Amino acid sequence: MDETSPLVSPLQESIDYSLSEANNLRTPGSVVRVSAGSPGRSRERQPLLDRDRGNSPRDPHRNDFPDDPEFREIVRKAEQAIEEDIFPERIFQGSSGSYFVKDSQGKAIGVFKPKNEEPYGQLNPKWTKWLQKLCCPCCFGRDCLVLNQGYLSEAGASLVDKKLELNIVPRTKVVYLASDSFNYSAIDRVKSRGKRLALEKVPKVGQRFHRIGLPPKVGSFQLFVEGYKDADYWLRRFEAEPLPENTNRQLQLQFERLVVLDYIIRNTDRGNDNWLLKYDCPMDMEGNRVSRPKTFQHWVMVKEPVIRLAAIDNGLAFPIKHPDSWRAYPFYWAWLSQAKVPFSQEIKNLVLPKLMDPNFIKDLEEDLYELFKKDPGFDRGQFHKQIAVMRGQILNLTQALKDNKTPLHLVQMPPVIVETARAPQRANTESYTQSFQSRRPFFTWW
Ligand SMILES: Nc1ncnc2c1ncn2[C@@H]1O[C@H](COP(=O)(O)OP(=O)(O)OP(=O)(O)O)[C@@H](O)[C@H]1O
Ligand SMILES: [Mg+2]
């Protein structure tokens, strides 16, 4: 692998074992090596750093998404609305500064979470987190996560979702927005007001300012999904009024996609309020929603009942290590009845070929690197650890899918990390070091 590659571990020592297939090696501490002639090599030779080098210098805060004009258009609508004083609105129930972003008609089109208003960001409008930092620094934050990079985790989850074609995360990207409704420091507000005044009074001086308004905030922008409700709400409803068989199957398939996503990114915050469901029930003759199968013959089927899942709030994922025993951050979906059903053939067909392809994994890691390196606090060592956890999760998931396990079995597997290390003598070879967590910290009570 290239010397400059971000994916070469700072770890220099690796135990040298012979070549083997990564997914077959399950012995703690054993090493899996990928040969110099492996299919991943051609891609490895491509420069990994600064893929966009050579572009002309441009406004670093411009929201440009050449590969996604639809997303660009939605962000443009949001910018336009802000110019027309239709400001993003704070989501009050959240533990940090999150905002519903609107279009010029006041319709919600996105959810924006600025980096500096995250739970542990400097400008988090919720003072309880600030108090926690002050009074109880040892319990501050989740020590398995990179602090204050939730917006990248949100965008990273969307990236993983897209690459695996899961289609459950509303598209999320890193965006810059400025709005009067965001939480700014008094200094920023005074500066902005001063500049405006100067522009009005002495236009010649004012024109020399680089920027007049409030400074744009970097954050995650997730597309707003309409007509969805917390999974908690619907799951309770479905307990009382069971779904028709076909719809139930749809729910199961969507649920499996959530499991795959959460497990790979090792989401530490997947309560049943952090995924949404949309259930389009069939209608009766009066146009009322009907969901009881026994009245089925009396329905006028306006449309097939459709169930869709949206995985939102992915800001607390991509940990640098597996959670420890006293703060396990379980996946709350593991308690649901759906988690006791073996993975379907559909999900295996969708993800197994990708997860077993070394090129796919390498590509995924490189894309995550391109995304995560944007943060001013980016740390290559930490990134390696995040990737090592993700590789371990992928290894377990692949095994579970091959072995026809259930999601519940999956979460009971001992956590693994897979680190890359360059063999000292042969600079062109790359090896993976697998290590297993010695304890089985969570889900042992099942
Ligand atoms: N993409 C979306 N589309 C529609 N509604 C959304 C979307 N994202 C979030 N919401 C709504 O906003 C609420 C809060 O969102 P979210 O959980 O992402 O924010 P948060 O600030 O991280 O909150 P918390 O810290 O309490 O989890 C959700 O419960 C959901 O109702
Ligand atoms: Mg939430």
mmCIF file of N, CA, C and O in Angstrom, residues 1 7 28 56 60 75 78 100 167 171 174 177 188 215 241 249 251 260 262 265 290 348 370 373 388 411 422:
data_model
loop_
_atom_site.group_PDB
_atom_site.id
_atom_site.type_symbol
_atom_site.label_atom_id
_atom_site.label_comp_id
_atom_site.label_asym_id
_atom_site.label_seq_id
_atom_site.Cartn_x
_atom_site.Cartn_y
_atom_site.Cartn_z
ATOM 1 N N MET A 1 0.847 -1.205 0.000
ATOM 2 C CA MET A 1 0.000 0.000 0.000
ATOM 3 C C MET A 1 0.876 1.246 0.000
ATOM 4 O O MET A 1 1.982 1.250 0.513
ATOM 5 N N LEU A 7 -4.785 4.649 5.251
ATOM 6 C CA LEU A 7 -5.253 3.381 5.791
ATOM 7 C C LEU A 7 -4.104 2.471 6.194
ATOM 8 O O LEU A 7 -4.306 1.326 6.536
ATOM 9 N N PRO A 28 -8.521 -15.876 18.246
ATOM 10 C CA PRO A 28 -8.123 -14.602 18.813
ATOM 11 C C PRO A 28 -6.646 -14.307 18.551
ATOM 12 O O PRO A 28 -5.788 -15.166 18.722
ATOM 13 N N SER A 56 -9.598 24.333 -8.799
ATOM 14 C CA SER A 56 -9.276 25.729 -8.559
ATOM 15 C C SER A 56 -9.743 26.124 -7.168
ATOM 16 O O SER A 56 -10.716 25.574 -6.650
ATOM 17 N N PRO A 60 -14.651 27.890 0.535
ATOM 18 C CA PRO A 60 -14.715 26.623 1.278
ATOM 19 C C PRO A 60 -16.096 26.370 1.872
ATOM 20 O O PRO A 60 -16.394 25.253 2.281
ATOM 21 N N VAL A 75 -30.650 22.032 -0.839
ATOM 22 C CA VAL A 75 -29.865 22.953 0.006
ATOM 23 C C VAL A 75 -30.024 24.389 -0.524
ATOM 24 O O VAL A 75 -30.121 25.347 0.254
ATOM 25 N N ALA A 78 -33.083 25.835 0.791
ATOM 26 C CA ALA A 78 -32.918 26.201 2.208
ATOM 27 C C ALA A 78 -32.202 27.550 2.307
ATOM 28 O O ALA A 78 -32.605 28.430 3.089
ATOM 29 N N PHE A 100 -35.043 22.092 12.142
ATOM 30 C CA PHE A 100 -35.808 21.784 10.935
ATOM 31 C C PHE A 100 -35.573 22.933 9.964
ATOM 32 O O PHE A 100 -35.873 24.086 10.277
ATOM 33 N N ASN A 167 -30.753 1.991 1.552
ATOM 34 C CA ASN A 167 -31.840 2.977 1.333
ATOM 35 C C ASN A 167 -32.742 3.182 2.540
ATOM 36 O O ASN A 167 -33.954 3.263 2.402
ATOM 37 N N ARG A 171 -30.862 10.909 2.864
ATOM 38 C CA ARG A 171 -29.541 11.389 2.438
ATOM 39 C C ARG A 171 -29.028 12.506 3.343
ATOM 40 O O ARG A 171 -29.760 13.435 3.687
ATOM 41 N N VAL A 174 -22.445 16.920 4.504
ATOM 42 C CA VAL A 174 -21.895 18.050 5.256
ATOM 43 C C VAL A 174 -22.224 19.335 4.497
ATOM 44 O O VAL A 174 -21.944 19.451 3.308
ATOM 45 N N LEU A 177 -24.306 26.391 6.670
ATOM 46 C CA LEU A 177 -25.464 27.288 6.698
ATOM 47 C C LEU A 177 -25.259 28.356 7.764
ATOM 48 O O LEU A 177 -24.642 28.082 8.813
ATOM 49 N N ASP A 188 -19.838 37.028 17.828
ATOM 50 C CA ASP A 188 -20.191 36.850 16.417
ATOM 51 C C ASP A 188 -21.355 37.752 16.026
ATOM 52 O O ASP A 188 -21.367 38.349 14.956
ATOM 53 N N PRO A 215 -21.359 34.102 10.618
ATOM 54 C CA PRO A 215 -20.515 33.082 9.978
ATOM 55 C C PRO A 215 -21.274 31.776 9.721
ATOM 56 O O PRO A 215 -22.048 31.337 10.580
ATOM 57 N N GLU A 241 -52.673 -4.216 16.896
ATOM 58 C CA GLU A 241 -53.348 -4.496 15.615
ATOM 59 C C GLU A 241 -52.332 -5.095 14.666
ATOM 60 O O GLU A 241 -51.665 -4.367 13.924
ATOM 61 N N ARG A 249 -43.869 -8.773 6.520
ATOM 62 C CA ARG A 249 -42.643 -9.231 5.856
ATOM 63 C C ARG A 249 -41.804 -8.025 5.386
ATOM 64 O O ARG A 249 -40.602 -7.987 5.541
ATOM 65 N N LEU A 251 -41.816 -5.129 6.731
ATOM 66 C CA LEU A 251 -41.228 -4.538 7.938
ATOM 67 C C LEU A 251 -39.979 -5.310 8.347
ATOM 68 O O LEU A 251 -38.945 -4.733 8.681
ATOM 69 N N VAL A 260 -28.173 -4.188 9.824
ATOM 70 C CA VAL A 260 -26.910 -4.185 9.077
ATOM 71 C C VAL A 260 -26.218 -2.829 9.229
ATOM 72 O O VAL A 260 -25.030 -2.746 9.547
ATOM 73 N N ASP A 262 -26.676 -0.399 11.547
ATOM 74 C CA ASP A 262 -26.269 -0.108 12.924
ATOM 75 C C ASP A 262 -25.074 -0.932 13.354
ATOM 76 O O ASP A 262 -24.198 -0.458 14.062
ATOM 77 N N ILE A 265 -21.787 0.385 11.537
ATOM 78 C CA ILE A 265 -21.275 1.686 12.020
ATOM 79 C C ILE A 265 -21.170 1.685 13.546
ATOM 80 O O ILE A 265 -20.745 2.650 14.132
ATOM 81 N N VAL A 290 -57.692 1.685 7.725
ATOM 82 C CA VAL A 290 -58.124 0.429 8.325
ATOM 83 C C VAL A 290 -56.923 -0.479 8.408
ATOM 84 O O VAL A 290 -56.186 -0.611 7.449
ATOM 85 N N LYS A 348 -29.116 -11.158 2.601
ATOM 86 C CA LYS A 348 -27.835 -11.824 2.282
ATOM 87 C C LYS A 348 -27.453 -11.495 0.842
ATOM 88 O O LYS A 348 -26.307 -11.148 0.566
ATOM 89 N N GLU A 370 -12.129 10.317 3.123
ATOM 90 C CA GLU A 370 -12.340 11.595 2.419
ATOM 91 C C GLU A 370 -13.336 12.473 3.185
ATOM 92 O O GLU A 370 -13.204 13.683 3.212
ATOM 93 N N LYS A 373 -11.787 13.400 7.028
ATOM 94 C CA LYS A 373 -10.601 14.268 7.074
ATOM 95 C C LYS A 373 -10.974 15.752 6.958
ATOM 96 O O LYS A 373 -10.155 16.621 7.195
ATOM 97 N N ALA A 388 -10.792 0.116 12.325
ATOM 98 C CA ALA A 388 -10.510 -1.214 12.884
ATOM 99 C C ALA A 388 -11.783 -1.799 13.519
ATOM 100 O O ALA A 388 -12.070 -2.996 13.373
ATOM 101 N N VAL A 411 -25.676 -9.744 17.878
ATOM 102 C CA VAL A 411 -25.218 -8.822 18.921
ATOM 103 C C VAL A 411 -24.579 -9.558 20.099
ATOM 104 O O VAL A 411 -23.953 -8.932 20.951
ATOM 105 N N ARG A 422 1.455 -2.635 8.097
ATOM 106 C CA ARG A 422 2.332 -2.948 6.988
ATOM 107 C C ARG A 422 3.455 -3.826 7.513
ATOM 108 O O ARG A 422 4.057 -3.524 8.542
#
